[in-house]
Tab-separated table of C-alpha atoms in Angstrom:
chain	number	residue	atom	x	y	z
A	194	UNK	CA	41.787	-22.670	63.547
A	195	UNK	CA	40.830	-26.189	64.631
A	196	UNK	CA	40.298	-29.056	62.230
A	197	UNK	CA	36.587	-29.075	63.181
A	198	UNK	CA	36.152	-25.456	62.179
A	199	UNK	CA	37.895	-26.044	58.859
A	200	UNK	CA	35.663	-29.045	58.211
A	201	UNK	CA	32.524	-27.038	58.930
A	202	UNK	CA	33.619	-24.282	56.560
A	203	UNK	CA	34.442	-26.730	53.794
A	204	UNK	CA	31.119	-28.473	54.257
A	205	UNK	CA	29.259	-25.157	54.091
A	206	UNK	CA	31.089	-24.118	50.912
A	207	UNK	CA	30.410	-27.491	49.331
A	208	UNK	CA	26.738	-27.212	50.203
A	209	UNK	CA	26.554	-23.674	48.812
A	210	UNK	CA	28.190	-24.718	45.555
A	211	UNK	CA	25.862	-27.700	45.282
A	212	UNK	CA	22.824	-25.528	45.938
A	213	UNK	CA	23.869	-22.953	43.308
A	214	UNK	CA	24.594	-25.686	40.801
A	215	UNK	CA	21.286	-27.384	41.536
A	216	UNK	CA	19.228	-24.206	41.204
A	217	UNK	CA	20.833	-23.398	37.842
A	218	UNK	CA	19.274	-26.583	36.528
A	219	UNK	CA	15.765	-25.067	36.739
A	220	UNK	CA	14.221	-22.926	33.964
A	221	UNK	CA	10.948	-21.006	33.778
A	222	UNK	CA	9.276	-18.957	31.020
A	223	UNK	CA	7.289	-15.735	30.925
A	224	UNK	CA	3.809	-15.552	29.429
A	225	UNK	CA	5.038	-14.121	26.145
A	226	UNK	CA	7.813	-16.572	25.262
A	227	UNK	CA	8.396	-20.235	24.517
A	228	UNK	CA	11.737	-21.893	25.284
A	229	UNK	CA	13.642	-24.606	23.480
A	230	UNK	CA	16.020	-26.212	25.997
A	231	UNK	CA	19.361	-27.546	24.804
A	232	UNK	CA	21.696	-29.697	26.908
A	233	UNK	CA	24.880	-27.901	27.873
A	234	UNK	CA	26.720	-30.159	30.334
A	235	UNK	CA	30.334	-31.219	29.774
A	236	UNK	CA	29.221	-34.729	28.877
A	237	UNK	CA	26.189	-33.733	26.818
A	238	UNK	CA	25.953	-33.307	23.029
A	239	UNK	CA	24.092	-29.940	23.091
A	240	UNK	CA	21.012	-31.559	21.610
A	241	UNK	CA	17.443	-30.410	22.247
A	242	UNK	CA	16.254	-31.655	25.600
A	243	UNK	CA	12.706	-30.302	25.799
A	244	UNK	CA	10.342	-27.384	25.017
A	245	UNK	CA	8.763	-25.203	27.683
A	246	UNK	CA	5.425	-23.571	26.890
A	247	UNK	CA	4.689	-19.924	27.781
A	248	UNK	CA	4.164	-19.177	31.485
A	249	UNK	CA	5.839	-22.379	32.683
A	250	UNK	CA	7.030	-22.348	36.291
A	251	UNK	CA	10.491	-23.501	37.426
A	252	UNK	CA	11.176	-26.800	35.647
A	253	UNK	CA	14.160	-29.082	35.927
A	254	UNK	CA	16.055	-28.821	32.644
A	255	UNK	CA	19.452	-30.225	33.696
A	256	UNK	CA	22.749	-28.675	34.684
A	257	UNK	CA	24.243	-26.037	32.358
A	258	UNK	CA	21.411	-26.311	29.856
A	259	UNK	CA	20.720	-23.396	27.496
A	260	UNK	CA	17.260	-21.908	26.965
A	261	UNK	CA	16.525	-20.494	23.502
A	262	UNK	CA	13.503	-18.246	24.059
A	263	UNK	CA	11.307	-17.116	21.159
A	264	UNK	CA	8.239	-14.815	20.998
A	265	UNK	CA	5.025	-16.787	21.543
A	266	UNK	CA	2.564	-13.954	20.931
A	267	UNK	CA	1.465	-12.405	17.648
A	268	UNK	CA	4.217	-10.328	16.113
A	269	UNK	CA	3.840	-7.086	14.165
A	270	UNK	CA	6.143	-5.935	11.399
A	271	UNK	CA	5.527	-2.412	10.097
A	272	UNK	CA	7.046	-1.041	6.920
A	273	UNK	CA	6.983	2.744	6.973
A	274	UNK	CA	9.072	5.851	6.461
A	275	UNK	CA	7.550	7.402	9.593
A	276	UNK	CA	9.874	6.941	12.566
A	277	UNK	CA	6.921	7.297	14.964
A	278	UNK	CA	5.231	4.209	13.500
A	279	UNK	CA	8.363	2.085	13.083
A	280	UNK	CA	8.865	-1.165	15.004
A	281	UNK	CA	12.128	-2.571	16.355
A	282	UNK	CA	13.353	-2.931	12.782
A	283	UNK	CA	13.373	0.868	12.614
A	284	UNK	CA	12.329	3.040	9.687
A	285	UNK	CA	11.779	0.474	6.973
A	286	UNK	CA	9.938	1.604	3.850
A	287	UNK	CA	9.829	-0.793	0.914
A	288	UNK	CA	10.467	0.826	-2.487
A	289	UNK	CA	9.406	-1.173	-5.557
A	290	UNK	CA	8.800	-0.246	-9.228
A	291	UNK	CA	5.325	-0.058	-10.704
A	292	UNK	CA	4.516	-1.686	-14.018
A	293	UNK	CA	5.519	1.468	-15.921
A	294	UNK	CA	8.792	1.901	-14.042
A	295	UNK	CA	7.876	4.473	-11.382
A	296	UNK	CA	9.394	3.693	-7.977
A	297	UNK	CA	6.679	3.788	-5.323
A	298	UNK	CA	6.862	3.369	-1.564
A	299	UNK	CA	4.698	0.775	0.163
A	300	UNK	CA	3.596	1.324	3.743
A	301	UNK	CA	1.668	-1.277	5.704
A	302	UNK	CA	1.679	-3.750	8.564
A	303	UNK	CA	2.206	-7.523	8.668
A	304	UNK	CA	0.842	-9.753	11.431
A	305	UNK	CA	2.093	-13.287	12.099
A	306	UNK	CA	2.932	-15.782	14.866
A	307	UNK	CA	5.598	-18.384	15.526
A	308	UNK	CA	4.319	-21.944	15.231
A	309	UNK	CA	4.243	-23.260	18.833
A	310	UNK	CA	4.022	-26.932	17.924
A	311	UNK	CA	6.900	-28.564	19.845
A	312	UNK	CA	8.292	-30.620	16.977
A	313	UNK	CA	8.089	-27.630	14.645
A	314	UNK	CA	9.864	-25.465	17.236
A	315	UNK	CA	12.651	-28.027	17.578
A	316	UNK	CA	13.150	-28.058	13.813
A	317	UNK	CA	13.121	-24.251	13.743
A	318	UNK	CA	15.737	-24.053	16.498
A	319	UNK	CA	17.954	-26.568	14.717
A	320	UNK	CA	17.750	-24.621	11.476
A	321	UNK	CA	17.678	-20.992	12.633
A	322	UNK	CA	18.539	-20.939	16.342
A	323	UNK	CA	22.084	-22.189	15.928
A	324	UNK	CA	23.351	-19.428	13.637
A	325	UNK	CA	23.852	-15.711	14.125
A	326	UNK	CA	22.493	-12.694	12.242
A	327	UNK	CA	23.900	-9.233	11.663
A	328	UNK	CA	22.513	-6.536	13.965
A	329	UNK	CA	24.360	-3.238	13.465
A	330	UNK	CA	27.876	-4.079	14.628
A	331	UNK	CA	26.913	-7.268	16.480
A	332	UNK	CA	26.140	-10.846	15.553
A	333	UNK	CA	23.052	-12.087	17.403
A	334	UNK	CA	21.044	-15.297	17.636
A	335	UNK	CA	17.345	-15.269	16.825
A	336	UNK	CA	16.687	-15.918	20.534
A	337	UNK	CA	18.765	-12.919	21.722
A	338	UNK	CA	15.732	-10.839	22.707
A	339	UNK	CA	13.876	-8.448	20.393
A	340	UNK	CA	17.103	-7.350	18.725
A	341	UNK	CA	18.070	-10.906	17.847
A	342	UNK	CA	14.600	-11.764	16.569
A	343	UNK	CA	14.508	-8.596	14.454
A	344	UNK	CA	17.906	-9.444	12.985
A	345	UNK	CA	16.673	-12.929	12.039
A	346	UNK	CA	13.424	-11.576	10.586
A	347	UNK	CA	15.128	-8.840	8.615
A	348	UNK	CA	17.559	-11.239	6.935
A	349	UNK	CA	15.478	-14.394	6.556
A	350	UNK	CA	11.894	-13.153	6.076
A	351	UNK	CA	11.949	-9.561	4.854
A	352	UNK	CA	13.336	-10.444	1.378
A	353	UNK	CA	10.318	-12.703	0.805
A	354	UNK	CA	7.955	-9.884	1.787
A	355	UNK	CA	9.800	-7.515	-0.526
A	356	UNK	CA	9.460	-9.938	-3.419
A	357	UNK	CA	5.720	-10.465	-2.809
A	358	UNK	CA	5.140	-6.713	-2.852
A	359	UNK	CA	7.303	-6.280	-5.945
A	360	UNK	CA	5.245	-8.859	-7.853
A	361	UNK	CA	1.889	-7.310	-6.913
A	362	UNK	CA	2.942	-3.691	-7.450
A	363	UNK	CA	4.725	-4.521	-10.702
A	364	UNK	CA	1.467	-5.741	-12.226
A	365	UNK	CA	-0.049	-2.235	-12.092
A	366	UNK	CA	0.842	1.134	-13.581
A	367	UNK	CA	1.580	4.120	-11.366
A	368	UNK	CA	-1.744	5.808	-12.090
A	369	UNK	CA	-3.563	2.584	-11.165
A	370	UNK	CA	-1.958	2.783	-7.717
A	371	UNK	CA	-1.815	6.558	-7.213
A	372	UNK	CA	-4.460	8.234	-9.417
A	373	UNK	CA	-2.618	11.565	-9.540
A	374	UNK	CA	0.139	9.846	-11.563
A	375	UNK	CA	-2.251	10.334	-14.495
A	376	UNK	CA	-1.156	13.982	-14.585
A	377	UNK	CA	2.296	12.804	-15.677
A	378	UNK	CA	0.694	11.505	-18.878
A	379	UNK	CA	-1.213	14.720	-19.567
A	380	UNK	CA	-4.578	13.590	-18.186
A	381	UNK	CA	-7.042	16.264	-17.139
A	382	UNK	CA	-8.416	14.442	-14.087
A	383	UNK	CA	-7.530	11.169	-12.284
A	384	UNK	CA	-9.893	8.329	-11.419
A	385	UNK	CA	-9.669	7.856	-7.609
A	386	UNK	CA	-12.159	4.984	-7.450
A	387	UNK	CA	-9.904	2.842	-9.638
A	388	UNK	CA	-6.930	3.551	-7.377
A	389	UNK	CA	-8.768	2.388	-4.254
A	390	UNK	CA	-9.886	-0.820	-5.935
A	391	UNK	CA	-6.340	-1.597	-7.039
A	392	UNK	CA	-4.919	-1.051	-3.542
A	393	UNK	CA	-7.380	-3.667	-2.290
A	394	UNK	CA	-6.213	-5.924	-5.118
A	395	UNK	CA	-2.565	-5.562	-4.045
A	396	UNK	CA	-3.430	-6.326	-0.422
A	397	UNK	CA	-5.442	-9.430	-1.376
A	398	UNK	CA	-2.699	-10.654	-3.688
A	399	UNK	CA	-0.051	-10.399	-0.962
A	400	UNK	CA	-2.271	-12.158	1.587
A	401	UNK	CA	-3.018	-14.967	-0.863
A	402	UNK	CA	0.619	-15.874	-1.466
A	403	UNK	CA	2.841	-14.555	1.308
A	404	UNK	CA	2.525	-17.280	3.949
A	405	UNK	CA	3.066	-20.040	1.391
A	406	UNK	CA	6.149	-18.301	-0.015
A	407	UNK	CA	7.659	-17.631	3.421
A	408	UNK	CA	7.182	-21.202	4.551
A	409	UNK	CA	8.716	-22.464	1.312
A	410	UNK	CA	11.720	-20.177	1.742
A	411	UNK	CA	12.274	-21.062	5.411
A	412	UNK	CA	11.849	-24.769	4.724
A	413	UNK	CA	8.882	-25.380	7.039
A	414	UNK	CA	5.714	-23.922	8.581
A	415	UNK	CA	7.674	-22.091	11.258
A	416	UNK	CA	5.741	-18.805	10.893
A	417	UNK	CA	1.959	-18.861	10.480
A	418	UNK	CA	-1.106	-16.600	10.441
A	419	UNK	CA	0.354	-14.034	8.068
A	420	UNK	CA	-1.940	-11.105	7.320
A	421	UNK	CA	-1.027	-7.910	5.500
A	422	UNK	CA	-2.781	-4.546	5.871
A	423	UNK	CA	-1.804	-2.058	3.154
A	424	UNK	CA	-1.855	1.491	4.513
A	425	UNK	CA	-0.854	3.572	1.505
A	426	UNK	CA	1.334	3.931	-1.569
A	427	UNK	CA	3.731	6.884	-1.583
A	428	UNK	CA	5.729	8.552	-4.337
A	429	UNK	CA	9.347	9.758	-4.339
A	430	UNK	CA	9.721	13.495	-3.780
A	431	UNK	CA	10.845	14.182	-7.350
A	432	UNK	CA	7.878	12.284	-8.825
A	433	UNK	CA	5.454	14.075	-6.524
A	434	UNK	CA	6.977	17.393	-7.546
A	435	UNK	CA	6.488	16.506	-11.220
A	436	UNK	CA	2.842	15.685	-10.522
A	437	UNK	CA	2.379	18.971	-8.668
A	438	UNK	CA	3.906	20.837	-11.615
A	439	UNK	CA	1.676	18.977	-14.071
A	440	UNK	CA	-1.363	19.735	-11.935
A	441	UNK	CA	-0.441	23.413	-11.981
A	442	UNK	CA	-0.049	23.316	-15.759
A	443	UNK	CA	-3.412	21.613	-16.148
A	444	UNK	CA	-4.980	24.236	-13.897
A	445	UNK	CA	-3.425	26.958	-16.060
A	446	UNK	CA	-4.765	25.336	-19.211
A	447	UNK	CA	-8.254	25.079	-17.750
A	448	UNK	CA	-8.099	28.726	-16.639
A	449	UNK	CA	-6.997	29.813	-20.113
A	450	UNK	CA	-9.774	27.784	-21.681
A	451	UNK	CA	-12.260	29.400	-19.309
A	452	UNK	CA	-10.996	32.867	-20.244
A	453	UNK	CA	-11.273	32.012	-23.927
A	454	UNK	CA	-14.793	30.738	-23.422
A	455	UNK	CA	-15.745	33.906	-21.568
A	456	UNK	CA	-14.227	36.023	-24.352
A	457	UNK	CA	-16.141	34.035	-26.931
A	458	UNK	CA	-19.363	34.585	-25.018
A	459	UNK	CA	-18.618	38.286	-24.658
A	460	UNK	CA	-17.826	38.473	-28.383
A	461	UNK	CA	-21.070	36.792	-29.290
A	462	UNK	CA	-22.902	39.250	-27.024
A	463	UNK	CA	-21.226	42.203	-28.772
A	464	UNK	CA	-22.141	40.855	-32.200
A	465	UNK	CA	-25.719	40.323	-31.082
A	466	UNK	CA	-25.877	43.875	-29.695
A	467	UNK	CA	-24.454	45.326	-32.894
A	468	UNK	CA	-26.886	43.352	-35.014
A	469	UNK	CA	-29.788	44.581	-32.865
A	470	UNK	CA	-28.608	48.170	-33.183
A	471	UNK	CA	-28.283	47.805	-36.966
A	472	UNK	CA	-31.790	46.412	-37.183
A	473	UNK	CA	-33.055	49.336	-35.116
A	474	UNK	CA	-31.279	51.831	-37.388
A	475	UNK	CA	-32.742	50.224	-40.491
A	476	UNK	CA	-36.235	50.351	-38.980
A	477	UNK	CA	-35.683	54.014	-38.009
A	478	UNK	CA	-34.547	54.889	-41.530
A	479	UNK	CA	-37.665	53.371	-43.034
A	480	UNK	CA	-39.737	55.437	-40.602
A	481	UNK	CA	-37.962	58.648	-41.695
A	482	UNK	CA	-38.539	57.820	-45.338
A	483	UNK	CA	-42.235	57.428	-44.600
A	484	UNK	CA	-42.352	60.603	-42.422
A	485	UNK	CA	-39.782	63.285	-43.459
A	486	UNK	CA	-41.044	65.666	-40.782
A	487	UNK	CA	-40.162	63.089	-38.137
A	488	UNK	CA	-36.497	63.643	-38.933
A	489	UNK	CA	-36.668	67.245	-37.844
A	490	UNK	CA	-38.712	66.342	-34.779
A	491	UNK	CA	-36.108	63.778	-33.643
A	492	UNK	CA	-33.319	66.257	-34.272
A	493	UNK	CA	-35.039	68.807	-32.021
A	494	UNK	CA	-35.524	66.164	-29.316
A	495	UNK	CA	-31.860	65.295	-29.505
A	496	UNK	CA	-30.697	68.873	-28.877
A	497	UNK	CA	-28.902	69.512	-25.560
A	498	UNK	CA	-30.757	71.265	-22.771
A	499	UNK	CA	-30.619	75.070	-22.877
A	500	UNK	CA	-30.749	75.541	-26.671
A	501	UNK	CA	-33.776	77.686	-27.634
A	502	UNK	CA	-33.212	78.268	-31.354
A	503	UNK	CA	-32.536	75.628	-33.977
A	504	UNK	CA	-31.889	77.134	-37.458
A	505	UNK	CA	-29.787	74.882	-39.710
A	506	UNK	CA	-29.702	76.832	-43.058
A	507	UNK	CA	-32.727	78.970	-42.082
A	508	UNK	CA	-31.968	82.524	-41.041
A	509	UNK	CA	-35.290	82.854	-39.298
A	510	UNK	CA	-34.668	79.723	-37.219
A	511	UNK	CA	-37.020	77.441	-35.369
A	512	UNK	CA	-38.091	77.938	-31.809
A	513	UNK	CA	-36.781	74.722	-30.191
A	514	UNK	CA	-38.887	75.321	-27.084
A	515	UNK	CA	-42.114	75.202	-29.051
A	516	UNK	CA	-43.179	78.640	-27.732
């Protein structure tokens, strides 16, 4: 191969390498993410270079730079025991004790967004984008896709949510949250209207304090727009079974009371009937005393059909037919 051919090949390879290297210095973002760019060249200090807003086209960000991409849209975190409703965090039901010590499950949804202010994002990346979080058997960064973000959220934010729910739920007794808990204390009937009002109270209490507590825990206003929607309060299976048993017992008591009441009514009716019959007998006796012949007349009327002679103590008898 001639020296000219070798030179052409080397020049082409050099150009190709330069083009690849040059194109790797451009970064773009999708509509749903924001990117914090960190320098990554051999002579750089890996500091934050710039922030790219969502839906940014190819932008020069320097050779070997690293893009830490975070969700820019509203995020949803659902706590539930229903796998069909679970988010990327999976089945995640929060269990907290009520004021009287009954463990109850809380199911609901949290809405929030990442603060997209550039300076706030830089501070967030410095504090939380440079460490890893446990995700099953892996260690992921918060910017490692949905899995990485979920790992960060589960370890840095979820404990604050748990504590906020624990405080609000702990201020109320079980029957104030789930009216049927009243059956555990021997109540005849629950008060459902009170339960609904207290669920609204829990939801309002969480919304009033959660964002402030999360920002205080994280060390800055990195997450904003928190809103909590409480779906329902659930009971452990053994507690629910106890309530069902108590309901059955209450139903049995009410049925027994109803039977006793019916028996009492029937008894009063029998007494009334007997008293009426006694009054009638007394009135009849007075009539016989006033009319002795009426006794014999009533006796004849009371004879069975077919008897033609009635002769008690009288050998000649009485013609019962009147003929």
